[in-house]
CSV table of C-alpha atoms in Angstrom, one decimal:
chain,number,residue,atom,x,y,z
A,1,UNK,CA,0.0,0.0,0.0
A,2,UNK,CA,1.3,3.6,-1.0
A,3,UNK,CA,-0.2,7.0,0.5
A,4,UNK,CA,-3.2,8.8,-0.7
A,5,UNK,CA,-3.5,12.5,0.1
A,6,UNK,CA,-6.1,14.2,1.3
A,7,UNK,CA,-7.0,18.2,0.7
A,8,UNK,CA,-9.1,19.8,3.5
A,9,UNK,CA,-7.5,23.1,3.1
A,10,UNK,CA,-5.5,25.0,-0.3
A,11,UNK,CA,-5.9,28.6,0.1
A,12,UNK,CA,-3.0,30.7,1.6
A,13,UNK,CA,-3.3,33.9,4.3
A,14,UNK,CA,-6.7,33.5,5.4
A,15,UNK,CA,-10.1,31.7,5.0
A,16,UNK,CA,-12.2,33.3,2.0
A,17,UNK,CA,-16.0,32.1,1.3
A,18,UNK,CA,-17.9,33.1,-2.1
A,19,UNK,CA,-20.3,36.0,-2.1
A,20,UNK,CA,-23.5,35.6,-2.9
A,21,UNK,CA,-22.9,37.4,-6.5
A,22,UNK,CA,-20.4,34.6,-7.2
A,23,UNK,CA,-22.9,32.0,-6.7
A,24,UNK,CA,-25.3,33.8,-9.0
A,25,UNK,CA,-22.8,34.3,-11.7
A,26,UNK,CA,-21.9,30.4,-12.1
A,27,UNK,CA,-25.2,29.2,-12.0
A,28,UNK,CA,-26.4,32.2,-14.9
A,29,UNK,CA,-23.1,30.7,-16.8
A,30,UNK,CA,-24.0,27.4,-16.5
A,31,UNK,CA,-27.7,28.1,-17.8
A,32,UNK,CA,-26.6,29.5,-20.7
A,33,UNK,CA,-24.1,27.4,-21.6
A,34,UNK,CA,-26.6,24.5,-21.5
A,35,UNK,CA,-28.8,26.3,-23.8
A,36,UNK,CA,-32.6,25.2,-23.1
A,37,UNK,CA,-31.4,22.0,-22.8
A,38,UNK,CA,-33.4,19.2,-20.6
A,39,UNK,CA,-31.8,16.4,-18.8
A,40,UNK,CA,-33.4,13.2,-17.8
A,41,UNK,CA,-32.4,12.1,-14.6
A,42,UNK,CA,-29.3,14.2,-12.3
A,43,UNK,CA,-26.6,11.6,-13.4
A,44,UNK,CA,-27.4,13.6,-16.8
A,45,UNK,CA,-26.9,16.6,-15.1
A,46,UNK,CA,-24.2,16.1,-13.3
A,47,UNK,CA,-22.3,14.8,-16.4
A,48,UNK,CA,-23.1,18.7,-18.3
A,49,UNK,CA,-21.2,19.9,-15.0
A,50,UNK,CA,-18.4,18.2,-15.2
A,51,UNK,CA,-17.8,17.5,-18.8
A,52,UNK,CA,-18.8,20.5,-20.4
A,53,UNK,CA,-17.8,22.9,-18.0
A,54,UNK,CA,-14.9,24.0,-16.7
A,55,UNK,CA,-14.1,22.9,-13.0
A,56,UNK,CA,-14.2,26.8,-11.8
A,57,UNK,CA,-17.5,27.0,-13.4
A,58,UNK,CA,-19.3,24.1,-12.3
A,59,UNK,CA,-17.6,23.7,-9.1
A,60,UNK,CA,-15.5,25.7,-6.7
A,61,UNK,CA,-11.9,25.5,-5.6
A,62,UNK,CA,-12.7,26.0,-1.8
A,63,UNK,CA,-11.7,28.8,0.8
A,64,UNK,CA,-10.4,26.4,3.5
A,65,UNK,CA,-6.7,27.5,4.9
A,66,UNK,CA,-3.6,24.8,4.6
A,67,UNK,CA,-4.9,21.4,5.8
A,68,UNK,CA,-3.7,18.0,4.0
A,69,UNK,CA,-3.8,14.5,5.8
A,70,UNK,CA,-1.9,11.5,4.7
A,71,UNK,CA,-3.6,8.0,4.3
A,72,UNK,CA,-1.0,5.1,4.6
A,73,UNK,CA,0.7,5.1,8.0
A,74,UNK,CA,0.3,2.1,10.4
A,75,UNK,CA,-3.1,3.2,11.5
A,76,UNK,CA,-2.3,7.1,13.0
A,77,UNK,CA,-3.7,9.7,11.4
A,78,UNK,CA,-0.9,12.2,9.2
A,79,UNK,CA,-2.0,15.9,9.6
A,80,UNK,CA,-0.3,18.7,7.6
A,81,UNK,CA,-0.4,22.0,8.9
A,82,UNK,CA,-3.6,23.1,11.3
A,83,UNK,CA,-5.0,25.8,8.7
A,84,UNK,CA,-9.0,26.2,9.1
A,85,UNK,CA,-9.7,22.8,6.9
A,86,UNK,CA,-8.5,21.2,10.2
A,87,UNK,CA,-12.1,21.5,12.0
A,88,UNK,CA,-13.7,19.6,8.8
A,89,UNK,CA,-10.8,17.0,9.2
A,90,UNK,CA,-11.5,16.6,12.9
A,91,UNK,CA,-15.4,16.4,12.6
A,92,UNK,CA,-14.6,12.9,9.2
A,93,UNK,CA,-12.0,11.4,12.5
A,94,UNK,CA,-14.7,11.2,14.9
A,95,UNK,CA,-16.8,9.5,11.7
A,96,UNK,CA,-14.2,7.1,10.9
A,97,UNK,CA,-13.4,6.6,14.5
A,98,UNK,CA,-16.8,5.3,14.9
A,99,UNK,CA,-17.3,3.0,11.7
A,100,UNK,CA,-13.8,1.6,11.0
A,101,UNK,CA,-12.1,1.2,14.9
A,102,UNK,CA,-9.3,3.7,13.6
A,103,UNK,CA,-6.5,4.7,17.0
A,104,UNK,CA,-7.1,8.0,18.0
A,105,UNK,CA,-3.3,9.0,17.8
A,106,UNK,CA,-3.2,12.3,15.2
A,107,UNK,CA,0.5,12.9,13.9
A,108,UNK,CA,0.9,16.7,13.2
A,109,UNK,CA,4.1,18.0,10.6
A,110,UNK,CA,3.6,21.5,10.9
A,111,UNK,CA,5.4,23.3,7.5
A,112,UNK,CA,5.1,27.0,10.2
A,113,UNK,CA,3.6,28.8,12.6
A,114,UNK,CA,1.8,31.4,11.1
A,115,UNK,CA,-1.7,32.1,12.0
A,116,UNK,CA,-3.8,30.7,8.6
A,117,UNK,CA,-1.5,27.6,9.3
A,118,UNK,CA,-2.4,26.8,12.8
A,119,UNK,CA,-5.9,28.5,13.3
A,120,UNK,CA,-7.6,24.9,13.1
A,121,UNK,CA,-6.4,23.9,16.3
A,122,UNK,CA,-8.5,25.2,19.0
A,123,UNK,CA,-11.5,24.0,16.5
A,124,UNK,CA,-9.6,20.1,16.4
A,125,UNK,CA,-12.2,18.5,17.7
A,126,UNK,CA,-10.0,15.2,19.3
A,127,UNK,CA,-8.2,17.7,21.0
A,128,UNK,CA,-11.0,17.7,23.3
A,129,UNK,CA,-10.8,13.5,23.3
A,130,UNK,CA,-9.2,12.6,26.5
A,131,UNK,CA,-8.1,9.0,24.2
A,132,UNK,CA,-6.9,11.1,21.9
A,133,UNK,CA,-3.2,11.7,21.8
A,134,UNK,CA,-1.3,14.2,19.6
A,135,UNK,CA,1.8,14.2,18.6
A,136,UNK,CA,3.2,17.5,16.8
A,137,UNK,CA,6.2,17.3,14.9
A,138,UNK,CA,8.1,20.5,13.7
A,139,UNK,CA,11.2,22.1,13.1
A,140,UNK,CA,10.4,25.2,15.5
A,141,UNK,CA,11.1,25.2,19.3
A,142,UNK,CA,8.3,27.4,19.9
A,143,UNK,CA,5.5,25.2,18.3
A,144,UNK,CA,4.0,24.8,21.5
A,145,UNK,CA,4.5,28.8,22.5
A,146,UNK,CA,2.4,29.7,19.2
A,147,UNK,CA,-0.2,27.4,19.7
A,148,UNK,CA,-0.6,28.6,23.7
A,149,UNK,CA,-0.7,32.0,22.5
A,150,UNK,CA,-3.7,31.7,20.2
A,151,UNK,CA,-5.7,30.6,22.8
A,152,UNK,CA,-5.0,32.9,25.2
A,153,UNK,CA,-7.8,34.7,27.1
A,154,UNK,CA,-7.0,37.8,25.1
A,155,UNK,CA,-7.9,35.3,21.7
A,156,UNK,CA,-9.6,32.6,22.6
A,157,UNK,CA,-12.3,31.8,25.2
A,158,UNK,CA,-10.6,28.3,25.7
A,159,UNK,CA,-7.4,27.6,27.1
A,160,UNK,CA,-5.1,25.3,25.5
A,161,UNK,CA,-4.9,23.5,29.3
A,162,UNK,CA,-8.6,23.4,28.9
A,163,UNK,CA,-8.2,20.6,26.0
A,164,UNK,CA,-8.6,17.1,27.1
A,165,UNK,CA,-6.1,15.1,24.9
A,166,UNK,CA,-2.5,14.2,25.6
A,167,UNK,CA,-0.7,16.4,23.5
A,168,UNK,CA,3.3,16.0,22.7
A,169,UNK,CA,5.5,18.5,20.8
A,170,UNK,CA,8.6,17.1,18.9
A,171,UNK,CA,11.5,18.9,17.5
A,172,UNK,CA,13.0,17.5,14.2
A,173,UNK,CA,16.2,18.6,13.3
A,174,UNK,CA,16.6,19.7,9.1
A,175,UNK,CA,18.4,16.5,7.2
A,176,UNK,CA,18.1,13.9,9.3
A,177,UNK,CA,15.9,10.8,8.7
A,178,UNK,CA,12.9,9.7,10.9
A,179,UNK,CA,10.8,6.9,11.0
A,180,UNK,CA,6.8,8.0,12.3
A,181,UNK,CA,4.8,4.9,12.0
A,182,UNK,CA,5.9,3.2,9.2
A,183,UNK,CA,6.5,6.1,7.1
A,184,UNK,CA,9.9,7.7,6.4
A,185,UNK,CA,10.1,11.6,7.5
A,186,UNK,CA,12.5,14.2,6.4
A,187,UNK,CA,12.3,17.7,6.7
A,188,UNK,CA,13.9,21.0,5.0
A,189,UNK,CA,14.2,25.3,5.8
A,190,UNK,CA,12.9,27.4,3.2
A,191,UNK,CA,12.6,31.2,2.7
A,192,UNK,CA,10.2,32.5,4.7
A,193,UNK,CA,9.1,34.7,7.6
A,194,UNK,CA,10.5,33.1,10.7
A,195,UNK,CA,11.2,30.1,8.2
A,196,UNK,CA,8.9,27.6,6.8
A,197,UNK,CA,10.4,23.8,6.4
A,198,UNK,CA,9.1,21.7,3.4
A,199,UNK,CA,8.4,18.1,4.4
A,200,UNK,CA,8.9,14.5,2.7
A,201,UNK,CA,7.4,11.3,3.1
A,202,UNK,CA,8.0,7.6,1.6
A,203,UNK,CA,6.6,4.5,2.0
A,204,UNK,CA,6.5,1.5,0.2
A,205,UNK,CA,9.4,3.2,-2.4
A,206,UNK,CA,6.7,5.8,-2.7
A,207,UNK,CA,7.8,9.8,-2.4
A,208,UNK,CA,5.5,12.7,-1.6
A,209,UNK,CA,6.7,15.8,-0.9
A,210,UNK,CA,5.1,19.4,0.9
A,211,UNK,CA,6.4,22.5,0.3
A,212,UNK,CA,4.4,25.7,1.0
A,213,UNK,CA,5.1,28.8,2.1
A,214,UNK,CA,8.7,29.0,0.3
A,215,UNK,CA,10.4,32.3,-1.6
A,216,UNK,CA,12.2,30.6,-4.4
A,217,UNK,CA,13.8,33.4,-6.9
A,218,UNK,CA,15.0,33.2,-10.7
A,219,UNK,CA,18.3,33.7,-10.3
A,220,UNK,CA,19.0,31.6,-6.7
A,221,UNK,CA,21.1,28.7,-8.2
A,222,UNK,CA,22.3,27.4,-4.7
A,223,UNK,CA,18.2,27.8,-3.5
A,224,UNK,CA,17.3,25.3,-7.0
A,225,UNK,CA,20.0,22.8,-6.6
A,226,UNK,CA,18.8,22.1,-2.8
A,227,UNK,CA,15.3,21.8,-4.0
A,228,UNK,CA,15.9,20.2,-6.9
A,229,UNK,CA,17.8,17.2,-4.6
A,230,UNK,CA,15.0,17.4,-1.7
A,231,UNK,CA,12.2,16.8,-4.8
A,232,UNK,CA,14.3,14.4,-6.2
A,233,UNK,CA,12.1,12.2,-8.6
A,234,UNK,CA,9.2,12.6,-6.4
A,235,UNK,CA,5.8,11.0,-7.5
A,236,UNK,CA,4.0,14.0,-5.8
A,237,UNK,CA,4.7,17.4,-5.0
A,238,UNK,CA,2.4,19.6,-3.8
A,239,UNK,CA,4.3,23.2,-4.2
A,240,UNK,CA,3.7,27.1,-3.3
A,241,UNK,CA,2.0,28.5,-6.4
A,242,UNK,CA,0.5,31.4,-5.1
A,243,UNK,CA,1.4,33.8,-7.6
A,244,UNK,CA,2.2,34.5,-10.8
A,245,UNK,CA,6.3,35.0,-12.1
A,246,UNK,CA,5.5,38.5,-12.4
A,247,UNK,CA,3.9,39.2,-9.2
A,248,UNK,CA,6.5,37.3,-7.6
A,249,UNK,CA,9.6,39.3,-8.7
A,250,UNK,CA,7.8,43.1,-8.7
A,251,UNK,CA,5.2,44.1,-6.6
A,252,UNK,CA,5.0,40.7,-4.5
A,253,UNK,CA,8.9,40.3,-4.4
A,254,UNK,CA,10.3,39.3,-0.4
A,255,UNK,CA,7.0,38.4,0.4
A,256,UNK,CA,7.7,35.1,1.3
A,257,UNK,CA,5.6,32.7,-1.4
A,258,UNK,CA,6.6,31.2,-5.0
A,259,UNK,CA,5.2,31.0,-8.7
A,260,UNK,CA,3.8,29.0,-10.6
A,261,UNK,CA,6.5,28.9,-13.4
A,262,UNK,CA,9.3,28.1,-10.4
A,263,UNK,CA,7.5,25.2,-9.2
A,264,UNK,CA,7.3,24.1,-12.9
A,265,UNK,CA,11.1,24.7,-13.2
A,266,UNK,CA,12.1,22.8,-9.6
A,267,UNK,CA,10.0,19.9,-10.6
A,268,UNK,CA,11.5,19.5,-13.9
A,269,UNK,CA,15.0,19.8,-12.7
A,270,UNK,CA,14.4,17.2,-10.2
A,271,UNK,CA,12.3,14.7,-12.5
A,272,UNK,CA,9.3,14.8,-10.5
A,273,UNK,CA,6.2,12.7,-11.8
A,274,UNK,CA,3.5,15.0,-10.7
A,275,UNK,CA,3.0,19.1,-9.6
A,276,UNK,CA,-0.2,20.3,-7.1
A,277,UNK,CA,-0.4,23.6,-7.2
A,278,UNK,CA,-1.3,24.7,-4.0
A,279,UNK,CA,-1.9,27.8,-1.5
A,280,UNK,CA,-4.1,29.4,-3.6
A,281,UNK,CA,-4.3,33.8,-3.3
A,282,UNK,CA,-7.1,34.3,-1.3
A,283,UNK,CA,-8.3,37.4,-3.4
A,284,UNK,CA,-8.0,34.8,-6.3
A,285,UNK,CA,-11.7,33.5,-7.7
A,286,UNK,CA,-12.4,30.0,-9.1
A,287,UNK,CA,-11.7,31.6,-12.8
A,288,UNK,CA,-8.7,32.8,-11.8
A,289,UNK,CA,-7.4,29.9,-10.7
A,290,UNK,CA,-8.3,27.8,-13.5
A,291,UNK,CA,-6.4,31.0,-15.7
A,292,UNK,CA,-3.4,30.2,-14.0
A,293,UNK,CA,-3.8,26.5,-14.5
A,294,UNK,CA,-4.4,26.8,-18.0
A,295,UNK,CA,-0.8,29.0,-17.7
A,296,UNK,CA,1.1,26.6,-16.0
A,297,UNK,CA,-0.4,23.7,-18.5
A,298,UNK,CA,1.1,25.7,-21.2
A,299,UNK,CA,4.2,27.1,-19.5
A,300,UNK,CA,5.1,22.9,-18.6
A,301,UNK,CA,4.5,22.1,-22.2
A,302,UNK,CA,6.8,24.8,-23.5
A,303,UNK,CA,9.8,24.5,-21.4
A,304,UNK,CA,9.5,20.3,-21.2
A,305,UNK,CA,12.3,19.8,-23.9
A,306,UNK,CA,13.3,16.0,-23.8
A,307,UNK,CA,11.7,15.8,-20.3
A,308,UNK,CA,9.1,13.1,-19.4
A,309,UNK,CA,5.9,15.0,-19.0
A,310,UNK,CA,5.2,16.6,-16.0
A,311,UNK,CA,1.8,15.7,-14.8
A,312,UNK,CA,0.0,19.3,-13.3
A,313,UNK,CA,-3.0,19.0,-11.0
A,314,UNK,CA,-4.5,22.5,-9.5
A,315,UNK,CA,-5.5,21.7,-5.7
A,316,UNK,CA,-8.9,22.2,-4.3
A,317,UNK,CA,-10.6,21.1,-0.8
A,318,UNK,CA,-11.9,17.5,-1.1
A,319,UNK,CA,-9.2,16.5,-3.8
A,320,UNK,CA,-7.6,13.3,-3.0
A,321,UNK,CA,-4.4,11.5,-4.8
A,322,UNK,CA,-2.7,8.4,-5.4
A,323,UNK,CA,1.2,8.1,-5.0
């Protein structure tokens, strides 16, 4: 058995929710593109939506902040990042608690400590399990002070001593493998504000790698060797595309996120098998995002040379992958 990813959070900086305008405008687009036509049943319906339209139009990318889980280790949940797709995440554990006898031990890597990263947490519903038991892994010492502070009184009308789990904090040291319950752990800085660390797993000769919230620039050839070596032939990467090249070296420059054009460039230098694009602008709608797909599409095709084809998958809440 590989891993299978989980989405329950892609946007970056903060939690967005359509308007009610937005709703309006896809469903007047999708009546017109149907053009008076009737459909027997819903499984007709349904097919119009996602066949004919465009996945922006018929559906929506999601406003959740950074959230992914990891299905494949022995039995423990894998949690990426505590972003606000982390209550949804909590409320499906209590589900498949209940129907499938899964432990109740929840594995945390955290990529930082910035607020739309860890701003789940006091909505984790097992951290109010007293069988639960958490156990969060990161390359900051001050994990535990960042997650205390949001729920100060000042914050938060619970205190993190009010939450019934056992909770653990573990510091992982950049470089150096780690074994978490069957699956092999590895961890890396990038450029970012009070630094972000990208994270790889394998299993089963299997190699997924998680890297948001990371500054990489044009002409940083030290910053594109290391990456290329950490994505090394990865089947999955799920990168920091939350702008495009030219916001990301004028008006967006040192702001501490990456394009989609030097994800592209990373994963083709490394020979990875498959690009997410991930951490979605919040100020971005669903047709945006499909515009930059469509970019990055073309921009992979262009620049592929004698490359194997780089498979390119645009990230939404609910998206789930093979590795």
């Amino acid at each position: 058995m590989g891993m299978l990813v989980r989405f329950w959070g892609t946007r970056g900086s903060l939690p967005v929710a359509p308007r009610a305008r937005a709703i309006e405008d896809k469903l007047v687009n999708a009546l017109m593109r149907a053009q008076g036509r009737s459909f027997a049943d819903e499984g007709e319906a349904r097919g119009f939506v996602n066949q004919e339209l465009r996945f922006g139009e018929g559906h929506t990318y999601g406003g959740a902040t950074t959230c992914l889980e990891i299905e494949g280790a022995d039995d423990s949940f894998f949690i990426l990042d505590m972003g606000s797709g982390l209550r949804e995440l909590g409320n499906d554990a209590f589900r498949r608690i209940a129907q499938q006898g899964r432990s109740r031990k929840y594995n945390f890597f955290m990529s930082h400590l910035h607020w739309d990263h860890i701003m789940g947490f006091p909505f984790f519903g097992p951290a109010f399990d007293p069988n639960a038991h958490i156990v969060i892994h990161s390359g900051h010492a001050d994990c535990e002070a960042a997650l205390r502070r949001q729920q100060e009184e000042i914050s938060f009308p619970v205190a993190f001593d009010w939450l019934r789990a056992k909770i653990e904090f573990k510091v992982l040291s950049p470089g150096e493998p780690y074994n978490v319950d069957g699956i092999d752990v590895e961890l890396m800085p990038q450029d970012h504000s009070h630094v972000s660390y990208a994270w790889k797993f394998r299993k089963n000769g299997k190699t997924f790698v998680f890297s948001t919230d990371a500054e990489h620039r044009m002409d940083d050839l030290e910053d594109k060797q290391a990456f290329e070596t950490f994505f090394d032939r990865a089947d999955l990467v799920v990168c920091d595309t939350m702008y495009s090249l030219a916001e990301s070296i004028t008006l967006k420059a040192d702001w501490g996120h990456s394009s989609n054009v030097m994800a592209v460039n990373l994963c083709h230098g490394a020979g990875a098998k498959k690009l997410v694009l991930f951490h979605h602008e919040p100020t971005s709608s669903d047709a945006d995002i499909d515009s930059l797909y469509d970019e990055t599409v073309r921009y992979e095709a262009l620049n592929r040379k004698d490359r194997t084809p780089l498979e390119i998958v645009c990230s939404y809440d609910s998206l789930e992958l093979e590795v």
